[in-house]
CSV table of C-alpha atoms and ligand atoms in Angstrom, one decimal:
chain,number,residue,atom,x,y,z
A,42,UNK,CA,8.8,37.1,-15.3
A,43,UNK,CA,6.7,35.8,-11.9
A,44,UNK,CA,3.2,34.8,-13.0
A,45,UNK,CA,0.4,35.1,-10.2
A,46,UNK,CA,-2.4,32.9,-10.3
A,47,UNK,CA,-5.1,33.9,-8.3
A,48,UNK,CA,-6.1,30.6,-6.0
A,49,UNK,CA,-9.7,30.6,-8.2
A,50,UNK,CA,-7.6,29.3,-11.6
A,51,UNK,CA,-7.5,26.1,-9.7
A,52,UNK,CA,-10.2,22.9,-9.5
A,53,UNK,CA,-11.8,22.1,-6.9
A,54,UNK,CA,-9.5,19.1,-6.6
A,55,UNK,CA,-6.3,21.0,-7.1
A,56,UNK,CA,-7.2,23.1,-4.0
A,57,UNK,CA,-8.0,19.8,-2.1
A,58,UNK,CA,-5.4,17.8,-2.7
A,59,UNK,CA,-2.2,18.1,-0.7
A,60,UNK,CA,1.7,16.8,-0.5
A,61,UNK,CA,1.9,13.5,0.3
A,62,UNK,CA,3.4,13.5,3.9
A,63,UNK,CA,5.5,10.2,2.6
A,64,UNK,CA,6.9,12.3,-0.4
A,65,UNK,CA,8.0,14.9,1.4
A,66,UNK,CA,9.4,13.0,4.1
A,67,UNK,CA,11.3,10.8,1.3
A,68,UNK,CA,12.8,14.8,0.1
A,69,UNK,CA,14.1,15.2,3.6
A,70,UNK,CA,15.4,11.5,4.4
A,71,UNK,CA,18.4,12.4,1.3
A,72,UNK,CA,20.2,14.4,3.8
A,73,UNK,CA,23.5,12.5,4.4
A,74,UNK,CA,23.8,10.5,7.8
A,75,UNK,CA,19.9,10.1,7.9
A,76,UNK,CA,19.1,6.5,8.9
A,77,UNK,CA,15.2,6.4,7.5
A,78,UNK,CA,12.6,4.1,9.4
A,79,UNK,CA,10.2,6.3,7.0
A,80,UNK,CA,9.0,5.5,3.2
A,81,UNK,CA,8.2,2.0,2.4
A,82,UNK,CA,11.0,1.4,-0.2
A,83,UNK,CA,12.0,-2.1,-1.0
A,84,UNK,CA,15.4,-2.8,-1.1
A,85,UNK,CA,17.5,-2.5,-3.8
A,86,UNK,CA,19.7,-5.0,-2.8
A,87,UNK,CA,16.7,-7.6,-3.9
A,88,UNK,CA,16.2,-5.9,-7.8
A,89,UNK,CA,17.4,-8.8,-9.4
A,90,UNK,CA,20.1,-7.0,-11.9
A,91,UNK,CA,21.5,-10.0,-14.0
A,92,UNK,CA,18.7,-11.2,-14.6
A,93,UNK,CA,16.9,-8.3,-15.9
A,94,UNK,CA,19.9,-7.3,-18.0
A,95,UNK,CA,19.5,-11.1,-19.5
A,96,UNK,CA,15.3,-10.5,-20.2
A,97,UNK,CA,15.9,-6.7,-21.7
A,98,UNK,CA,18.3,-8.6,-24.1
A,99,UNK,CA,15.4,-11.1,-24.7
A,100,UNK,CA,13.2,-8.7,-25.6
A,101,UNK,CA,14.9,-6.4,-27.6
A,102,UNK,CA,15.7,-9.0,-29.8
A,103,UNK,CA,12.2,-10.6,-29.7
A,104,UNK,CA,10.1,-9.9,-32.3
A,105,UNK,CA,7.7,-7.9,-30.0
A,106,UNK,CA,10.2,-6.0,-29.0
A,107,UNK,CA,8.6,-4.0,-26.0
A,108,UNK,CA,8.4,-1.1,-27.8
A,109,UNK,CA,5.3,-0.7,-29.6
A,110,UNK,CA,1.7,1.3,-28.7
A,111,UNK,CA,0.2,-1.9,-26.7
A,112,UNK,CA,-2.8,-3.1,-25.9
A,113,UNK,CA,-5.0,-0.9,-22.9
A,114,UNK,CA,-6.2,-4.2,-20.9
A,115,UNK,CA,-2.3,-5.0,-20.6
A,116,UNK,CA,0.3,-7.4,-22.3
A,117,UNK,CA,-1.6,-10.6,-22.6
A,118,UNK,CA,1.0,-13.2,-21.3
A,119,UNK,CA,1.3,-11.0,-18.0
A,120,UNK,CA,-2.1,-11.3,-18.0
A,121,UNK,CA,-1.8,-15.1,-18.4
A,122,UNK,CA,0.2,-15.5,-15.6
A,123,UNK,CA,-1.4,-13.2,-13.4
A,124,UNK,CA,-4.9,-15.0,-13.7
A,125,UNK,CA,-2.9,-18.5,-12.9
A,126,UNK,CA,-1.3,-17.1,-9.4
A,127,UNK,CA,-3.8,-15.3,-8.2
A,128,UNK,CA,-5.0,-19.2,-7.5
A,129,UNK,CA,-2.5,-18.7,-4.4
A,130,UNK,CA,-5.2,-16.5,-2.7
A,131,UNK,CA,-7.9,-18.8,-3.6
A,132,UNK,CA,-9.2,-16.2,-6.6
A,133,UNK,CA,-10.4,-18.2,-9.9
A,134,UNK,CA,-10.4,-16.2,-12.4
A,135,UNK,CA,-9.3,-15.2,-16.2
A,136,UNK,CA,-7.3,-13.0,-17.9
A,137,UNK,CA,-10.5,-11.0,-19.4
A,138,UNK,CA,-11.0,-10.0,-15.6
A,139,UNK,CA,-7.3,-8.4,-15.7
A,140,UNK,CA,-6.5,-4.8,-15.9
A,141,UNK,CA,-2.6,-3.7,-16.3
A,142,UNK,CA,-2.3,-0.9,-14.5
A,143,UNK,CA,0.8,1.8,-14.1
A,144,UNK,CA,1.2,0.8,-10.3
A,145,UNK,CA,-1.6,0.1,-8.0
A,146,UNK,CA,-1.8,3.6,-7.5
A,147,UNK,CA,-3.0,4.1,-10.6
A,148,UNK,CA,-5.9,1.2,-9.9
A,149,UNK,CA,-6.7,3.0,-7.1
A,150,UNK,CA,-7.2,6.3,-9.1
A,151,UNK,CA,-8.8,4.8,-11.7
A,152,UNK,CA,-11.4,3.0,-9.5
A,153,UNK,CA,-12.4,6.0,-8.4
A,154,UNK,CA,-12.9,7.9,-11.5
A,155,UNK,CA,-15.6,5.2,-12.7
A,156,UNK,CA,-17.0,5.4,-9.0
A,157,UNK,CA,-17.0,8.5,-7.2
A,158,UNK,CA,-18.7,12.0,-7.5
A,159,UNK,CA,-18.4,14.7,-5.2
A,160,UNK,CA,-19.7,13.8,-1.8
A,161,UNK,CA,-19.9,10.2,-2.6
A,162,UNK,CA,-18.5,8.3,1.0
A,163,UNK,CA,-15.5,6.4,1.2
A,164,UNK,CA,-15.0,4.3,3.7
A,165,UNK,CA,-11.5,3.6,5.5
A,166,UNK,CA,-9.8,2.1,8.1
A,167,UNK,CA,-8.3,4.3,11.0
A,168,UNK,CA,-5.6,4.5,10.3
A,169,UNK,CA,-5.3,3.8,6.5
A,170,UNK,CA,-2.9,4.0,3.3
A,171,UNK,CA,-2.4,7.3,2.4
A,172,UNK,CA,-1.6,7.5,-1.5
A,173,UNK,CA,-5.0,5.5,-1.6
A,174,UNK,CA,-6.8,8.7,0.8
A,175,UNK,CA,-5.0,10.8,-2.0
A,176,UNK,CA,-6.4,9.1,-5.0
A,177,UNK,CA,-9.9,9.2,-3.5
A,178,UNK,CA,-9.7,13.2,-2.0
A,179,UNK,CA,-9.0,14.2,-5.7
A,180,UNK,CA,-12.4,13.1,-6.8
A,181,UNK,CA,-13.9,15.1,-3.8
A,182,UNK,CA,-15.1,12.2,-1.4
A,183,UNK,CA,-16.6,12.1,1.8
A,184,UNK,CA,-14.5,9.8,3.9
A,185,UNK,CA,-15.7,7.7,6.9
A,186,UNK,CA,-13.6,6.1,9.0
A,187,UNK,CA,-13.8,2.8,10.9
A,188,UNK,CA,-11.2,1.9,13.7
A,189,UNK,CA,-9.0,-1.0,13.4
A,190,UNK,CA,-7.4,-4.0,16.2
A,191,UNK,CA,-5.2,-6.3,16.0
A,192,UNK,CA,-7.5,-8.7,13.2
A,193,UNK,CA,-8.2,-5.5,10.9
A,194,UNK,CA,-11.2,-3.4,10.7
A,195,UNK,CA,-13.8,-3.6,13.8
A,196,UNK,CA,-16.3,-5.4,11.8
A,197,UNK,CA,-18.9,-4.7,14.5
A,198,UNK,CA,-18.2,-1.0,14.5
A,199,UNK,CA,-18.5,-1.2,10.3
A,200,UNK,CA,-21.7,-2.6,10.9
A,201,UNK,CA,-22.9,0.7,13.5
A,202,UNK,CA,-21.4,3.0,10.8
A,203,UNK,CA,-23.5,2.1,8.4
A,204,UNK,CA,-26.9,1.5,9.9
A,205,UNK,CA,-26.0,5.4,11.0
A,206,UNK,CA,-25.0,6.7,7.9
A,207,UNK,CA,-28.6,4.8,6.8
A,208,UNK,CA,-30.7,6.5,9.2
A,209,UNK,CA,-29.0,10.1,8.1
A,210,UNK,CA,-30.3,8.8,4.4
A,211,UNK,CA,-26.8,8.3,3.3
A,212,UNK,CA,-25.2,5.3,1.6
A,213,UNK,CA,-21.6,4.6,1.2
A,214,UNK,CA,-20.1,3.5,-2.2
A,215,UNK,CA,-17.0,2.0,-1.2
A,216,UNK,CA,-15.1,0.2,1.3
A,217,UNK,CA,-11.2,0.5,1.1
A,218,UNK,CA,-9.0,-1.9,2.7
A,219,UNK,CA,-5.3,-3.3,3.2
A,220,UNK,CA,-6.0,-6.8,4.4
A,221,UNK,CA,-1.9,-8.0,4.4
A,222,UNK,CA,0.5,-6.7,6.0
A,223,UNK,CA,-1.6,-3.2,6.4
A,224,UNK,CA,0.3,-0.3,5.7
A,225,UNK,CA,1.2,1.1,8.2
A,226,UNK,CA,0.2,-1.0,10.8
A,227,UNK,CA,1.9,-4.4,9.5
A,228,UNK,CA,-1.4,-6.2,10.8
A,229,UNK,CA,-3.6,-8.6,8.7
A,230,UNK,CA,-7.0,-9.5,8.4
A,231,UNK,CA,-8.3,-12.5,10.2
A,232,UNK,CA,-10.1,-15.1,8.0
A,233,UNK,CA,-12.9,-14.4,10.2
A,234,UNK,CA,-13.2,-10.9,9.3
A,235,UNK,CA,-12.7,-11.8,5.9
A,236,UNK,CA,-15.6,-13.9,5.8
A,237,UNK,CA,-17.9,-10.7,7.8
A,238,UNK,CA,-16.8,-8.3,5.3
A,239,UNK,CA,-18.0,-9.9,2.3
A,240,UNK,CA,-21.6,-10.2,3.9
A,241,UNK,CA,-21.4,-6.8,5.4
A,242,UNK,CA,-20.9,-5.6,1.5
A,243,UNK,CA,-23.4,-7.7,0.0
A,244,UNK,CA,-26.2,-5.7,2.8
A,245,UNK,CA,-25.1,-2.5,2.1
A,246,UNK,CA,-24.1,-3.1,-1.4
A,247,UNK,CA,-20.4,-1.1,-1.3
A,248,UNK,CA,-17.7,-2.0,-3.6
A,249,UNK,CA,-14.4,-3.4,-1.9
A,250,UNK,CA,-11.5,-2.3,-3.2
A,251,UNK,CA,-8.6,-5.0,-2.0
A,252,UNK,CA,-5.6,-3.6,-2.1
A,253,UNK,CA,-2.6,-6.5,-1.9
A,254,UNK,CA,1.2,-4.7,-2.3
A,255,UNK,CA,2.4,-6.7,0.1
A,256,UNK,CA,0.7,-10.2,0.7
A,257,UNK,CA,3.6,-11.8,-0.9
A,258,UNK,CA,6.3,-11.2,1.5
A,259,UNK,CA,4.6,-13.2,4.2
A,260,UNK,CA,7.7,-14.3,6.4
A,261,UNK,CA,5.8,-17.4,8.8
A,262,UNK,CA,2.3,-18.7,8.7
A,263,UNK,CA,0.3,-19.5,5.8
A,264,UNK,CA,-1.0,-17.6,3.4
A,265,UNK,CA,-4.8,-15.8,3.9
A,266,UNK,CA,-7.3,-16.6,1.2
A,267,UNK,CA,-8.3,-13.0,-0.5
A,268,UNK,CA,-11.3,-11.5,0.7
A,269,UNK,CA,-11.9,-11.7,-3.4
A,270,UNK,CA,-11.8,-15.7,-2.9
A,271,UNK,CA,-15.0,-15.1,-1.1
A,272,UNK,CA,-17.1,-12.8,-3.5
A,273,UNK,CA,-19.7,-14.3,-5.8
A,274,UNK,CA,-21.1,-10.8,-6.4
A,275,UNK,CA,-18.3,-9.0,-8.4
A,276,UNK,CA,-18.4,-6.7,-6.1
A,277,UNK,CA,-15.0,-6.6,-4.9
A,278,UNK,CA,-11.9,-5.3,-7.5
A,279,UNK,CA,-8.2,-6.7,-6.0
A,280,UNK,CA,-5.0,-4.7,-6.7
A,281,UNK,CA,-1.9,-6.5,-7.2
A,282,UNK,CA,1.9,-5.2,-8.3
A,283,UNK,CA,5.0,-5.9,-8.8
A,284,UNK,CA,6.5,-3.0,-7.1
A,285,UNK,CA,7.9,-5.5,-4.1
A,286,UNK,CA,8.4,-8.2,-5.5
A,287,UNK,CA,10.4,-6.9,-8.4
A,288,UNK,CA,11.1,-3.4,-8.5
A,289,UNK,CA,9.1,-0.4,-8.0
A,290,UNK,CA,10.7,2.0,-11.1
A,291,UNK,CA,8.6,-0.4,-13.8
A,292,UNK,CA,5.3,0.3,-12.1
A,293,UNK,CA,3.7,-2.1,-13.5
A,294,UNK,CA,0.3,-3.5,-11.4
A,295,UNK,CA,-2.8,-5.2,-11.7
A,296,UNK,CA,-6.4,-4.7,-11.2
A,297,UNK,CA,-8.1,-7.8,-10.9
A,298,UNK,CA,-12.4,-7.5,-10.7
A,299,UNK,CA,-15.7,-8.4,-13.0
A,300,UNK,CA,-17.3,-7.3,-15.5
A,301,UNK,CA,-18.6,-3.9,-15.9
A,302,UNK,CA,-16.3,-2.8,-13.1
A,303,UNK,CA,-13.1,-3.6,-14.8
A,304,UNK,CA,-14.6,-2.8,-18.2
A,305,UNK,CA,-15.2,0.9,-17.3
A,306,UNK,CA,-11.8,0.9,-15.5
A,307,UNK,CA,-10.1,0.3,-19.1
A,308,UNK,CA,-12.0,2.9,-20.9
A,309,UNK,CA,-11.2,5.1,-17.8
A,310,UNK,CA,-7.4,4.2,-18.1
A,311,UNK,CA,-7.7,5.2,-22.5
A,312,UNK,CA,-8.0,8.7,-21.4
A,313,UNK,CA,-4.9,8.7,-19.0
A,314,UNK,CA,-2.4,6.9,-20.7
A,315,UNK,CA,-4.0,4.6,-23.1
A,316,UNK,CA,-1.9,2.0,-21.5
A,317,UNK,CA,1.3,0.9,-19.3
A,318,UNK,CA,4.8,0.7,-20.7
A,319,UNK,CA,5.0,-2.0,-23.0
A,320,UNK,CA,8.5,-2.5,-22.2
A,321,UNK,CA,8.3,-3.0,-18.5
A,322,UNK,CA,5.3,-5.3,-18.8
A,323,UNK,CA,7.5,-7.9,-21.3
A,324,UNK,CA,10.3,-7.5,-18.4
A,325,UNK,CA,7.7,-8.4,-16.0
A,326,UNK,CA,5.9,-11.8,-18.1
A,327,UNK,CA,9.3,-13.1,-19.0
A,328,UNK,CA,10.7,-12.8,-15.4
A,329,UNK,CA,7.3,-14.2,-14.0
A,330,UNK,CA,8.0,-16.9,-15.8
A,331,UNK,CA,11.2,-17.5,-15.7
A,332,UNK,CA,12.6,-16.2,-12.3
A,333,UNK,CA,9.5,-15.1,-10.2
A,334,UNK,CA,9.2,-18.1,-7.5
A,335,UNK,CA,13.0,-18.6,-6.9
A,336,UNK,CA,13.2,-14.9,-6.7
A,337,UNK,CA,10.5,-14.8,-3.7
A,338,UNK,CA,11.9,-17.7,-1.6
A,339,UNK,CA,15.3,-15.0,-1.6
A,340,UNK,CA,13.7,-12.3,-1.2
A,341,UNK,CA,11.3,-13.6,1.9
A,342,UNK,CA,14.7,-15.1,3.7
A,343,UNK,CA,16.3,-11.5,3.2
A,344,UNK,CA,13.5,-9.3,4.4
A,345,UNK,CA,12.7,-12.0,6.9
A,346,UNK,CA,15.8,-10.9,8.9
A,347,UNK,CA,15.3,-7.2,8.2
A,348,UNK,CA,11.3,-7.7,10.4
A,349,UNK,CA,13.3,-10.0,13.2
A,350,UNK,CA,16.0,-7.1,13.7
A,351,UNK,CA,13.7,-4.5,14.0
A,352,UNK,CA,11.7,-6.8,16.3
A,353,UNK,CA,14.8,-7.2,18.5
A,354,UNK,CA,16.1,-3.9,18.1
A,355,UNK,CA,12.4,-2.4,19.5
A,356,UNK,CA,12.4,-4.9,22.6
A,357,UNK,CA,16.2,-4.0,23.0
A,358,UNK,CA,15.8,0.2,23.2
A,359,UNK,CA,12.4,0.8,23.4
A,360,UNK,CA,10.9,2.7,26.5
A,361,UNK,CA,8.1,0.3,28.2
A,362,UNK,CA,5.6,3.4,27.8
A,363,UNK,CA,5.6,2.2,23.8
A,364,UNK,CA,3.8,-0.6,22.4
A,365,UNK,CA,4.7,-2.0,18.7
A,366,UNK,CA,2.8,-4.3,16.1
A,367,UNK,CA,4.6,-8.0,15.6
A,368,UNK,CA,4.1,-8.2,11.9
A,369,UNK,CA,4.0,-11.9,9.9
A,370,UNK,CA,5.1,-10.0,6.3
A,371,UNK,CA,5.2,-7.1,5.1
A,372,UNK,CA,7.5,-4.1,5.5
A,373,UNK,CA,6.3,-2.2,8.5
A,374,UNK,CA,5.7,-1.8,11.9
A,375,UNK,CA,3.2,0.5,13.7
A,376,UNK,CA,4.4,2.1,17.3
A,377,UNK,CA,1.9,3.6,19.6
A,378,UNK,CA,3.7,5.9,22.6
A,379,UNK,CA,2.2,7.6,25.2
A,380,UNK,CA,-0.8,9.9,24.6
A,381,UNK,CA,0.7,13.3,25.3
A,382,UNK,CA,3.7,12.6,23.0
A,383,UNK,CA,3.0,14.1,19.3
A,384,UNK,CA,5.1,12.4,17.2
A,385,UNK,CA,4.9,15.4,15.1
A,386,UNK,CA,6.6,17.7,17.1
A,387,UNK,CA,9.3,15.1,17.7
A,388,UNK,CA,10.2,14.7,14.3
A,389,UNK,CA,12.8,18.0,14.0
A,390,UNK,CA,14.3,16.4,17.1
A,391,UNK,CA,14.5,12.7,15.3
A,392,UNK,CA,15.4,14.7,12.5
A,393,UNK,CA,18.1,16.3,14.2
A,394,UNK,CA,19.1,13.1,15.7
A,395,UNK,CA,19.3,11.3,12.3
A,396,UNK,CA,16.3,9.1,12.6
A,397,UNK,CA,13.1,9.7,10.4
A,398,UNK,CA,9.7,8.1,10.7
A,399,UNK,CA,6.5,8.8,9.3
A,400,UNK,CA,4.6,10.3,11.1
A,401,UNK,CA,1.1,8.3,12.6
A,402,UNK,CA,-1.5,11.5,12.1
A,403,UNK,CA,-0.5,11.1,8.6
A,404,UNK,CA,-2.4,8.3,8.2
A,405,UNK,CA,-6.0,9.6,9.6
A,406,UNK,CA,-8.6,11.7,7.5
A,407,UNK,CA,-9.1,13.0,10.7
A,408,UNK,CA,-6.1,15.2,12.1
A,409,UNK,CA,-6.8,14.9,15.6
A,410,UNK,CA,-6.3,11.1,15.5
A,411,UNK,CA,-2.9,9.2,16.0
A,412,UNK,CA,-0.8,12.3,16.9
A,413,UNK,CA,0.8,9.8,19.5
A,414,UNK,CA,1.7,7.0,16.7
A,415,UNK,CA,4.5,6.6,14.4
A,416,UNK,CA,5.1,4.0,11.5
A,417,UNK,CA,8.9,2.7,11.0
A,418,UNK,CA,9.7,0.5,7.5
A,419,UNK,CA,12.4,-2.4,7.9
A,420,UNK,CA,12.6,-3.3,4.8
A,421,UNK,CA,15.0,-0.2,3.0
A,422,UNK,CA,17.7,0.6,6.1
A,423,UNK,CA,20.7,-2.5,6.1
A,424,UNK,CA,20.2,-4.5,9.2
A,425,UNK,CA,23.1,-2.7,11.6
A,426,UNK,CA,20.9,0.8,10.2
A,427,UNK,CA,17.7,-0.5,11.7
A,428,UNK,CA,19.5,-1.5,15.4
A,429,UNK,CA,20.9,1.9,15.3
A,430,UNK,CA,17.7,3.6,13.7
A,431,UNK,CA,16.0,1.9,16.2
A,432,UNK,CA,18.5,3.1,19.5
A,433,UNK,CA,18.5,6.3,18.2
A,434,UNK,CA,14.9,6.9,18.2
A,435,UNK,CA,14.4,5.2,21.5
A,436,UNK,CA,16.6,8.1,22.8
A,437,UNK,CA,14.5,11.0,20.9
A,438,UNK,CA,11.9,9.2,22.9
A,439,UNK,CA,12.8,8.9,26.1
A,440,UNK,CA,13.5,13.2,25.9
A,441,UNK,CA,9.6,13.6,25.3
A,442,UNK,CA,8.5,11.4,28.1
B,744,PMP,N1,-1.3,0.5,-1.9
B,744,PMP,C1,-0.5,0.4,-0.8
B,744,PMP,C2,-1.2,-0.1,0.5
B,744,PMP,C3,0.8,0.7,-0.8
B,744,PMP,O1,1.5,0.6,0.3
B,744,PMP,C4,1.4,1.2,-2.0
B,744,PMP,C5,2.9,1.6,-2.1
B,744,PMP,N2,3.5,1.9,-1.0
B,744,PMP,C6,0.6,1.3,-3.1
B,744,PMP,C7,-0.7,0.9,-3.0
B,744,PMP,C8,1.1,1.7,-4.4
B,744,PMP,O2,2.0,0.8,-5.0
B,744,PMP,P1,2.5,0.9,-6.5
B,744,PMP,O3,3.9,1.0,-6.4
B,744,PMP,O4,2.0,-0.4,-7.1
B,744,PMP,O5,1.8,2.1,-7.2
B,745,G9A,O1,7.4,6.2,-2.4
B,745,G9A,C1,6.1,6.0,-2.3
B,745,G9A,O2,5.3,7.0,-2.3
B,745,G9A,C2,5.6,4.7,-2.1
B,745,G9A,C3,5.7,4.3,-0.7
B,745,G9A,C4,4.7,4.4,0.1
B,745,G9A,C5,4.8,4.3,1.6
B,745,G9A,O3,5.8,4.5,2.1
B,745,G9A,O4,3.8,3.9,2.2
């Protein structure tokens, strides 16, 4: 039998929400012959097998055998080890300040269940992450946005934003941002801006939510201390995971802020799933321990090629009417093509030619923004898929100029 619902059954935040562009794109990338330049999937070819066969072995035969009810705040040797590398982004802290979360994406939802109500402002960059616009929309924000260059978000135009959203009477809550290896424009946050936005939030008291996938896979230069390293306020909560670094299918993350913040955030987290697989966080603390740093060194020299490829492959093919980001980590890179080309309408035709992308208007609350952008991932395809990913997309191109 076919039920109708009438469209009034559903919240206010079931009718807001929508598809993730990503997801769907991910749906349509299965087709066979498809080289995708689209979702940002590591690589299998890093998930470190034998090992992980070894450590489920380890812990299934361990007395605390993975597969118990657990604690909420997270399994407390993860949370151990967590506090101690977080030192790498010049963040002191303790375990008590450490959340486990299922994926980031779940930090980001759970930050703002404690934080937002309706018409509370978010502020983003332009363009910005879009599971994070997703976790935010389904507890009816306003969004702001603030543009970005080549050092992150235009501190000076954060700054005129909110000394206009003051004189309207309105106040912002949060401030979101992607300060490594952005996704999607593979750019990172200079020190400098670092060291602005941490002032700018004290001012205008907003809550920054840090959020670090990819800061690990830095392939030269050194790494960036967190904009957390700089906050004697509590006022900004990090988000870490494991999802690059180690696989994705655990989901298993961190959220990393101070007191009442990341207190409420493990009530919050009681009423969703009362906490993350127990199973997948033992896998994580014993590997962490035991393979973690060897692991990265590999996994930075493989993905390090995979960035230099695509690199060459986009000064190789490209039209010179395109400009690309030159990312230092990470696993994407941002193209920017002529104005009158809407990457949207290409896509059947890259589609057609067996290239996907995601699409750059994805990534802006507002829809009229970036409709001549496109963000390609290197680190999925196999290196000969990227050069030819990469020709063939320069010839969908070069039809819509
Ligand atoms: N934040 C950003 C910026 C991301 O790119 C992603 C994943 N693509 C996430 C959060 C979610 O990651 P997780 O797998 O930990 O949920
Ligand atoms: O598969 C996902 O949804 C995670 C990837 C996110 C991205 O491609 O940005």
């Amino acid at each position: 039998m076919l039920i109708y619902m009438d469209d009034s059954i559903f919240s206010e935040t079931a009718k807001r929400v929508k598809a993730s562009e990503i997801r769907e794109i991910l749906k349509l990338t299965q087709k066979p012959g498809i080289i995708s330049l689209a979702g940002g999937l590591p690589n299998p070819q890093t998930f470190p097998l034998e090992e992980i066969k070894k450590i489920v072995n380890d812990v299934l035969n361990s007395n605390n055998n993975g597969l118990q009810y657990g604690l909420t705040e997270g399994d407390p040797e993860l949370r151990q080890y967590i506090a101690q590398m977080m030192c790498k982004y010049g963040i002191t802290c303790n375990p008590d300040d450490i959340l486990i979360t299922s994926g980031s994406q779940q930090g980001l939802d759970l930050i703002s269940k404690i934080l937002i109500n309706p018409g509370d402002i978010v502020l983003v960059e332009a363009p910005s992450y879009l599971g994070a616009l997703s976790a935010f929309r389904s507890y009816l924000c306003d969004f702001v946005d603030v543009p970005s260059d080549g050092e992150g978000i235009r501190t000076d135009l954060l700054i005129e934003t909110l000394e206009t959203l003051k004189e309207d009477g309105k106040k912002p809550k949060i401030l979101y941002l992607v300060p490594n290896f952005h996704n999607p424009t593979g750019i990172t946050t200079s020190e400098k801006r670092r060291k602005e936005i941490i002032k700018i939030a004290s001012d205008y008291d907003l809550v920054v939510i840090e959020d670090n996938p990819y800061g690990e896979l830095r392939y030269e230069g050194e790494h960036l201390k967190a904009i957390k390293s700089y906050d004697t306020e509590g006022r900004v909560i990090y988000l870490g995971t494991y999802s690059k670094i180690l696989a994705p299918g655990f989901r298993i993350a961190w959220a990393l802020g101070s007191g009442e913040l990341i207190k409420k955030m493990i009530i919050a987290k009681q009423a969703v799933d009362l906490h993350t697989n127990t199973f997948g966080q033992r896998i994580a603390a014993l590997y962490s321990q035991n393979y973690l740093d060897k692991h990265l060194v590999k996994i930075l020299n493989f993905y390090r090629i995979k960035r230099d490829v695509m690199l060459s492959s986009l000064d190789e093919y490209m039209p010179n009417e395109c400009k690309w980001t030159r990312p230092e980590g990470g696993m994407f890179n941002w193209i920017e093509l002529p104005e009158y080309v809407d990457t949207k309408e290409m896509f059947k035709d890259a589609i057609n030619s067996n290239v996907a992308y995601v699409i750059g208007s994805a990534f802006y609350i507002e829809e009229n923004l970036g409709r001549h952008t496109m963000r390609l991932n290197f680190s999925f395809p196999k290196d000969e898929e990227i050069n030819l990913g990469v020709k063939r997309l320069s010839e969908v191109i070069r039809r819509w100029l």
